[in-house]
mmCIF file of C-alpha atoms in Angstrom:
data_model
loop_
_atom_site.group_PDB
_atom_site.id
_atom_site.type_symbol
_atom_site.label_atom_id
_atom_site.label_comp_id
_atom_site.label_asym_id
_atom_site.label_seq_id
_atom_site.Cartn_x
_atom_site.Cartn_y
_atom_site.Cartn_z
ATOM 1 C CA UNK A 1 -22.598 -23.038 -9.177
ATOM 2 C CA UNK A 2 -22.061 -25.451 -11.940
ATOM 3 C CA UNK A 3 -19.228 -24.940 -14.653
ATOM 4 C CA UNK A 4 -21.537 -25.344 -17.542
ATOM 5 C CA UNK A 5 -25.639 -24.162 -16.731
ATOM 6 C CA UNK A 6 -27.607 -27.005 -16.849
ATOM 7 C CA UNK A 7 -29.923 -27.518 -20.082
ATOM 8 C CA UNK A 8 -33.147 -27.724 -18.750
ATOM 9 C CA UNK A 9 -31.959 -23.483 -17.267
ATOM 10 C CA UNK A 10 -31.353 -22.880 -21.061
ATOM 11 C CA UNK A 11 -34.554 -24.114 -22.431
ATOM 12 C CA UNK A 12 -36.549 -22.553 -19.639
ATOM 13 C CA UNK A 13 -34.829 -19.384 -20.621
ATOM 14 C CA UNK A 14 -34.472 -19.326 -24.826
ATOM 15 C CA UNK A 15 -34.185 -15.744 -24.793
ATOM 16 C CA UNK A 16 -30.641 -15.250 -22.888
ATOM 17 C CA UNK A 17 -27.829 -15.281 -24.533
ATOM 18 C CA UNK A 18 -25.234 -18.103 -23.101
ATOM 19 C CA UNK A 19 -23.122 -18.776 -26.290
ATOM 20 C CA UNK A 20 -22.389 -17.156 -29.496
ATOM 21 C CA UNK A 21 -22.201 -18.777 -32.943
ATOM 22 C CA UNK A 22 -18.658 -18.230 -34.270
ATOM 23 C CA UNK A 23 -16.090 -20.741 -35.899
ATOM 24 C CA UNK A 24 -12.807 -19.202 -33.973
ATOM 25 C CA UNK A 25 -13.844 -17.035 -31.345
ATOM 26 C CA UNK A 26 -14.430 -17.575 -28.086
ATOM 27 C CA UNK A 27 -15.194 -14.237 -25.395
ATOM 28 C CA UNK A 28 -14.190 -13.635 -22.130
ATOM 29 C CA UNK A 29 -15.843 -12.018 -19.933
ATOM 30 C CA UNK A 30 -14.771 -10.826 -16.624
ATOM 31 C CA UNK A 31 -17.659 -9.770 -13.842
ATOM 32 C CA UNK A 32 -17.727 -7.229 -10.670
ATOM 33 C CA UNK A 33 -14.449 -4.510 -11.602
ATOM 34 C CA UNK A 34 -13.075 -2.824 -12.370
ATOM 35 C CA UNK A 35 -10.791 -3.403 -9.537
ATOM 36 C CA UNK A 36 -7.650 -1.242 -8.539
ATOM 37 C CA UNK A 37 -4.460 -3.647 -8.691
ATOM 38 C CA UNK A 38 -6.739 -6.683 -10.776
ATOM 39 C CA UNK A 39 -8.015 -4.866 -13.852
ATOM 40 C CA UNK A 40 -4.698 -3.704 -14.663
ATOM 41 C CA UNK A 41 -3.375 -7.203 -14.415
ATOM 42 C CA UNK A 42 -5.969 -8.386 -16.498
ATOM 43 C CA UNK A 43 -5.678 -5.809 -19.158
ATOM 44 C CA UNK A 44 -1.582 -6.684 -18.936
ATOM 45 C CA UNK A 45 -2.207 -9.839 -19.576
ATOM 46 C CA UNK A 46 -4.785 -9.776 -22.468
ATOM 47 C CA UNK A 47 -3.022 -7.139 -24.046
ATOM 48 C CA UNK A 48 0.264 -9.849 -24.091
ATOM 49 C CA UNK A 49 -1.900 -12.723 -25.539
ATOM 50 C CA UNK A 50 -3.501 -9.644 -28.288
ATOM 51 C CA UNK A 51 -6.812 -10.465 -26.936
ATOM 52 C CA UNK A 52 -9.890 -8.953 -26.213
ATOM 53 C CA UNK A 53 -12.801 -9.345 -23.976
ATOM 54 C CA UNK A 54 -15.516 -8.362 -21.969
ATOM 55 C CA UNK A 55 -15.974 -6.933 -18.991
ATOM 56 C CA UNK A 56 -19.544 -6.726 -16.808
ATOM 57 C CA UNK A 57 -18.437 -4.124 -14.467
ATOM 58 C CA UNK A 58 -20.417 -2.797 -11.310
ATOM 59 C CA UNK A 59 -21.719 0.466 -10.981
ATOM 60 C CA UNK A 60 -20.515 1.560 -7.673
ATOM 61 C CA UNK A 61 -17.291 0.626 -8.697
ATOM 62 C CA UNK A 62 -17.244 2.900 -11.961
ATOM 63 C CA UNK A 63 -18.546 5.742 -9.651
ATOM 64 C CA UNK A 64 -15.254 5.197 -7.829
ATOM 65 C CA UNK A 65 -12.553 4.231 -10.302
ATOM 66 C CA UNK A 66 -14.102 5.781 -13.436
ATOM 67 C CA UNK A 67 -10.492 6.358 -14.172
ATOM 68 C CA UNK A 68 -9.952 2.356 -14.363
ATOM 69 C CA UNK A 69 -13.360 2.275 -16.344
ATOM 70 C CA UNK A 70 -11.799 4.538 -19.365
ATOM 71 C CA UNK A 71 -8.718 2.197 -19.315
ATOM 72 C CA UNK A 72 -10.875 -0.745 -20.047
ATOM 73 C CA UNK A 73 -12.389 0.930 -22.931
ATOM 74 C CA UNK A 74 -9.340 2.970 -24.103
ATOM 75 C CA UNK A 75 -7.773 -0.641 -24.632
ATOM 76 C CA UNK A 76 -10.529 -1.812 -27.360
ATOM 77 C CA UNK A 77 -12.599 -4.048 -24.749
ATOM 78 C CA UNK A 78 -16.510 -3.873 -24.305
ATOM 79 C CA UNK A 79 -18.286 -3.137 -20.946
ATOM 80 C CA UNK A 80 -21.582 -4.791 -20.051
ATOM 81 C CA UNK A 81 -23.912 -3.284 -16.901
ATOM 82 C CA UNK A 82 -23.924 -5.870 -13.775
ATOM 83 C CA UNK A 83 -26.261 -3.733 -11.412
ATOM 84 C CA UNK A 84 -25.050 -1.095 -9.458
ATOM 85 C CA UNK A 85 -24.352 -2.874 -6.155
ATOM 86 C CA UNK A 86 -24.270 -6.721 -7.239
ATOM 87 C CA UNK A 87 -27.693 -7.456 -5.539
ATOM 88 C CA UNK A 88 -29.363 -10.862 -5.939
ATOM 89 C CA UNK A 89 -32.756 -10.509 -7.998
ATOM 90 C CA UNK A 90 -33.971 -13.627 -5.872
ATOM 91 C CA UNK A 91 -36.071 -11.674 -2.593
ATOM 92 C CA UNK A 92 -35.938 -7.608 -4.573
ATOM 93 C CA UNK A 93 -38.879 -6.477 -6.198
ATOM 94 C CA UNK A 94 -38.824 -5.988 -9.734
ATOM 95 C CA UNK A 95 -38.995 -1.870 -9.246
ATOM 96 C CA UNK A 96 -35.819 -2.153 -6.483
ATOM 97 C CA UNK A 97 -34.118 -4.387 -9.162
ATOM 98 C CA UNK A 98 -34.816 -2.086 -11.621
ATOM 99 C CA UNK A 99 -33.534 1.073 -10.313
ATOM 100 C CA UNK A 100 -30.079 -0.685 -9.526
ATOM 101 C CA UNK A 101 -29.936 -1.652 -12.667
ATOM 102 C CA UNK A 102 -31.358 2.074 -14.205
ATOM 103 C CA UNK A 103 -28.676 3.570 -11.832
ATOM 104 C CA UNK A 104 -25.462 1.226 -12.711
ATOM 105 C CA UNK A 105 -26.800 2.646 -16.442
ATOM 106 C CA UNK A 106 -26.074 6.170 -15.585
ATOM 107 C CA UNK A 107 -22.178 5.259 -15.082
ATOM 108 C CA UNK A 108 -22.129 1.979 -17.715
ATOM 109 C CA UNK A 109 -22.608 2.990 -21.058
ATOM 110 C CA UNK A 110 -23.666 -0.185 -22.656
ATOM 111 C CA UNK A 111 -26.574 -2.230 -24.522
ATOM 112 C CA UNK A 112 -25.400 -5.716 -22.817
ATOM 113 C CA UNK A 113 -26.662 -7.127 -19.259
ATOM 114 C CA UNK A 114 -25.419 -9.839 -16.815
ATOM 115 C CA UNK A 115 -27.653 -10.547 -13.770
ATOM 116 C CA UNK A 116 -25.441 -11.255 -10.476
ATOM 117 C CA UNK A 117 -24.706 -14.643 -9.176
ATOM 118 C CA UNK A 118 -27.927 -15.379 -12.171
ATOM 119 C CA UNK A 119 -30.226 -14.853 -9.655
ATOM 120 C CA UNK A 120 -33.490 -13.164 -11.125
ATOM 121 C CA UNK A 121 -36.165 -13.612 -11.698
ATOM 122 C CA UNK A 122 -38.463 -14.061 -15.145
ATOM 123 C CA UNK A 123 -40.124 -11.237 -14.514
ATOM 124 C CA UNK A 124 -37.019 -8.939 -13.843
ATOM 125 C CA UNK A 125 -35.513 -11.233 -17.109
ATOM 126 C CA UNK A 126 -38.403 -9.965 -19.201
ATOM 127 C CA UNK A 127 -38.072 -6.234 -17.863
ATOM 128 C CA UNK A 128 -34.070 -5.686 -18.306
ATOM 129 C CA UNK A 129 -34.462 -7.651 -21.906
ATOM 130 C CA UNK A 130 -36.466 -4.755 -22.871
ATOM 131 C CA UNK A 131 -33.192 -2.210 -22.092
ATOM 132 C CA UNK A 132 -30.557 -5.169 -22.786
ATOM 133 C CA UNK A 133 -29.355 -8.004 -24.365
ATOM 134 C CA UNK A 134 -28.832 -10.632 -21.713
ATOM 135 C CA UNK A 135 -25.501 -12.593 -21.707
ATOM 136 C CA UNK A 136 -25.632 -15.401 -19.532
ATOM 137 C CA UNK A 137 -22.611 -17.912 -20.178
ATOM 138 C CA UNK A 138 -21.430 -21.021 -21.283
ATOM 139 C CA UNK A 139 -18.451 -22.087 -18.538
ATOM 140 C CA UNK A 140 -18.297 -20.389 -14.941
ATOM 141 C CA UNK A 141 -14.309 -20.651 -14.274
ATOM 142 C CA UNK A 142 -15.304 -21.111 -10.394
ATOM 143 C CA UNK A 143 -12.035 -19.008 -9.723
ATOM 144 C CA UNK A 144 -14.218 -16.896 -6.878
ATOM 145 C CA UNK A 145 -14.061 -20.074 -5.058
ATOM 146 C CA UNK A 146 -11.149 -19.985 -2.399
ATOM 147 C CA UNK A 147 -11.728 -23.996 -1.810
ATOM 148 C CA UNK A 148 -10.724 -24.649 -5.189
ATOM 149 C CA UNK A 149 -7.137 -24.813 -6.426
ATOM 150 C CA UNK A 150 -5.825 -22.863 -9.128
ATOM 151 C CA UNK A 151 -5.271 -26.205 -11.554
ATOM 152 C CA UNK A 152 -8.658 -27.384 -10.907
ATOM 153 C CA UNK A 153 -10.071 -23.637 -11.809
ATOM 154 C CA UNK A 154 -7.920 -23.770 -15.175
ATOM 155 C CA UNK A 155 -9.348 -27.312 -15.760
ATOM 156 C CA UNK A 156 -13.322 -26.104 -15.401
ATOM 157 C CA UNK A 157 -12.280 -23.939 -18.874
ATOM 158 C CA UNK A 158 -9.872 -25.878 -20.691
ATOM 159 C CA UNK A 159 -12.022 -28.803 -20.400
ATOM 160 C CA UNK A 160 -15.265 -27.222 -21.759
ATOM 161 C CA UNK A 161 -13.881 -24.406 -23.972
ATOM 162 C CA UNK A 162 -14.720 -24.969 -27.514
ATOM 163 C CA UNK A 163 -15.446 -22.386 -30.325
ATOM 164 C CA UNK A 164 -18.629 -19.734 -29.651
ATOM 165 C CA UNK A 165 -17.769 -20.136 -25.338
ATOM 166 C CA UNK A 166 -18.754 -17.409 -23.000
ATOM 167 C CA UNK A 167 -16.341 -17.983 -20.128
ATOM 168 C CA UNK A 168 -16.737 -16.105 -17.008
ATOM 169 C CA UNK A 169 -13.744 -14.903 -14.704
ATOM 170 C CA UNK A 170 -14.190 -12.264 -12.253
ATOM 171 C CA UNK A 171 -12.067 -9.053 -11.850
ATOM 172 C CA UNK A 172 -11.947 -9.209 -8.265
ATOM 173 C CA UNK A 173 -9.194 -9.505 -5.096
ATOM 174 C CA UNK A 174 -10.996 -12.774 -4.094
ATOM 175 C CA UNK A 175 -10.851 -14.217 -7.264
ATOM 176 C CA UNK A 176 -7.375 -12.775 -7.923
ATOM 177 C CA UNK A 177 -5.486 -16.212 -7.001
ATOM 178 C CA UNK A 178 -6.873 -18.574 -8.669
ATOM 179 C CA UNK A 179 -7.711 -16.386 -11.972
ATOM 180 C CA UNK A 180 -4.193 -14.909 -12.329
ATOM 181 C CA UNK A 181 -2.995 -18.486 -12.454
ATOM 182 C CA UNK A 182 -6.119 -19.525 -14.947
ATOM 183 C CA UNK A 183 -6.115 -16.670 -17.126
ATOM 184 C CA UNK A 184 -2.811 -17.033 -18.882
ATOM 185 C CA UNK A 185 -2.802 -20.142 -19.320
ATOM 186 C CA UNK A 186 -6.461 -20.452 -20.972
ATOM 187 C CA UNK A 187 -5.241 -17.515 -23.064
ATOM 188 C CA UNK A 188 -2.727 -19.890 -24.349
ATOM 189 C CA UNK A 189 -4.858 -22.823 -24.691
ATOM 190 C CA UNK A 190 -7.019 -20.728 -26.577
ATOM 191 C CA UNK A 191 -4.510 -19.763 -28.940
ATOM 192 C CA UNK A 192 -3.032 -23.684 -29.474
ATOM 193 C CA UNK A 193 -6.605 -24.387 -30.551
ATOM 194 C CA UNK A 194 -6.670 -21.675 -33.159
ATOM 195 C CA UNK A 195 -9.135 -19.655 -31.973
ATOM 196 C CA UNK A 196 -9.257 -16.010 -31.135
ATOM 197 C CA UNK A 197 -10.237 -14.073 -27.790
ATOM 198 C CA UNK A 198 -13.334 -11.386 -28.969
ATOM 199 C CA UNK A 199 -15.209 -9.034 -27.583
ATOM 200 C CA UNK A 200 -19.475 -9.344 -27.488
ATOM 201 C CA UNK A 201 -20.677 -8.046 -30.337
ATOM 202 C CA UNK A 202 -24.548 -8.456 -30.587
#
């Protein structure tokens, strides 16, 4: 997966959401937790830097860890719906697609949407838009990728990161290496450009 989507992906799909006008915010987002052990770390850590974010959390893993789930919100973040069970849309049906999605909603309380791994399809697009707002994103840290070395993770955000980014890091155990080294440090990149860490707000 490419750090920044490609712009003929953006123009073929106007309608998603992969950045946000603002002058000195740029939002976080953090896919597939909550996570025992990794959310609190992340939460830790954002809560040191004073800033906020997002979080597109599965559903089977609010069903198990709701108690993790409140913590996210008790803390002033947002939660977005990222399926129930992190299937690809590429190969499902649109009704099979659907119901994950419908049953993730039943745990996720929320009016935003990610699609897994970005795989779906227009017509499962079109469908969910008319539940959801659709984030996409504007920089994919790559830190789920155990080839890649921390530094080189940090480097896919620092490089791109500019005001109105949607930056995706995942609150996962596989991802847990190379974003616990990232995430501090873009945290404090962020704040030497004068910019501020915010929640999605649409």
């Amino acid at each position: 997966m490419k750090i920044k989507p490609p712009k003929f992906i953006r123009r073929l799909m106007p309608d998603l959401i992969w950045e946000i006008e603002d002058e000195n915010g740029v939002f976080l987002t953090f896919d597939d937790g909550p996570t025992p052990g990794v959310t609190e770390w992340i939460l830790s850590t954002l809560r040191r830097y004073n800033a906020k974010a997002t979080f597109f959390v599965l559903g089977k893993n609010v069903e198990m860890y709701p108690d993790l789930y409140q913590k996210i919100l008790a803390e002033g973040h947002k939660v977005g719906n990222h399926t129930y069970s992190h299937q690809k849309g590429w190969g499902m049906s649109l009704e099979r697609y659907l119901e994950d999605v419908d049953f993730a909603g039943d745990f996720i309380h929320s009016e935003l949407f990610r699609p897994p791994y970005a795989r779906v399809t227009p017509a499962q697009v079109r469908a969910v838009a008319q539940k959801y707002k659709v984030v996409m994103w504007d920089i994919v840290s790559r830190d789920y990728n155990r080839s890649l070395s921390p530094e080189k993770c940090l480097k896919s955000v620092t490089d791109h990161i500019t005001a109105g980014s949607i930056v995706v890091f995942h609150d996962s155990e596989k991802a847990f290496k190379n974003m616990s080294y990232a995430l501090p440090r873009t945290l404090k990149y962020v704040q030497q450009l004068g910019l501020k860490c915010k929640i999605i707000e649409l």
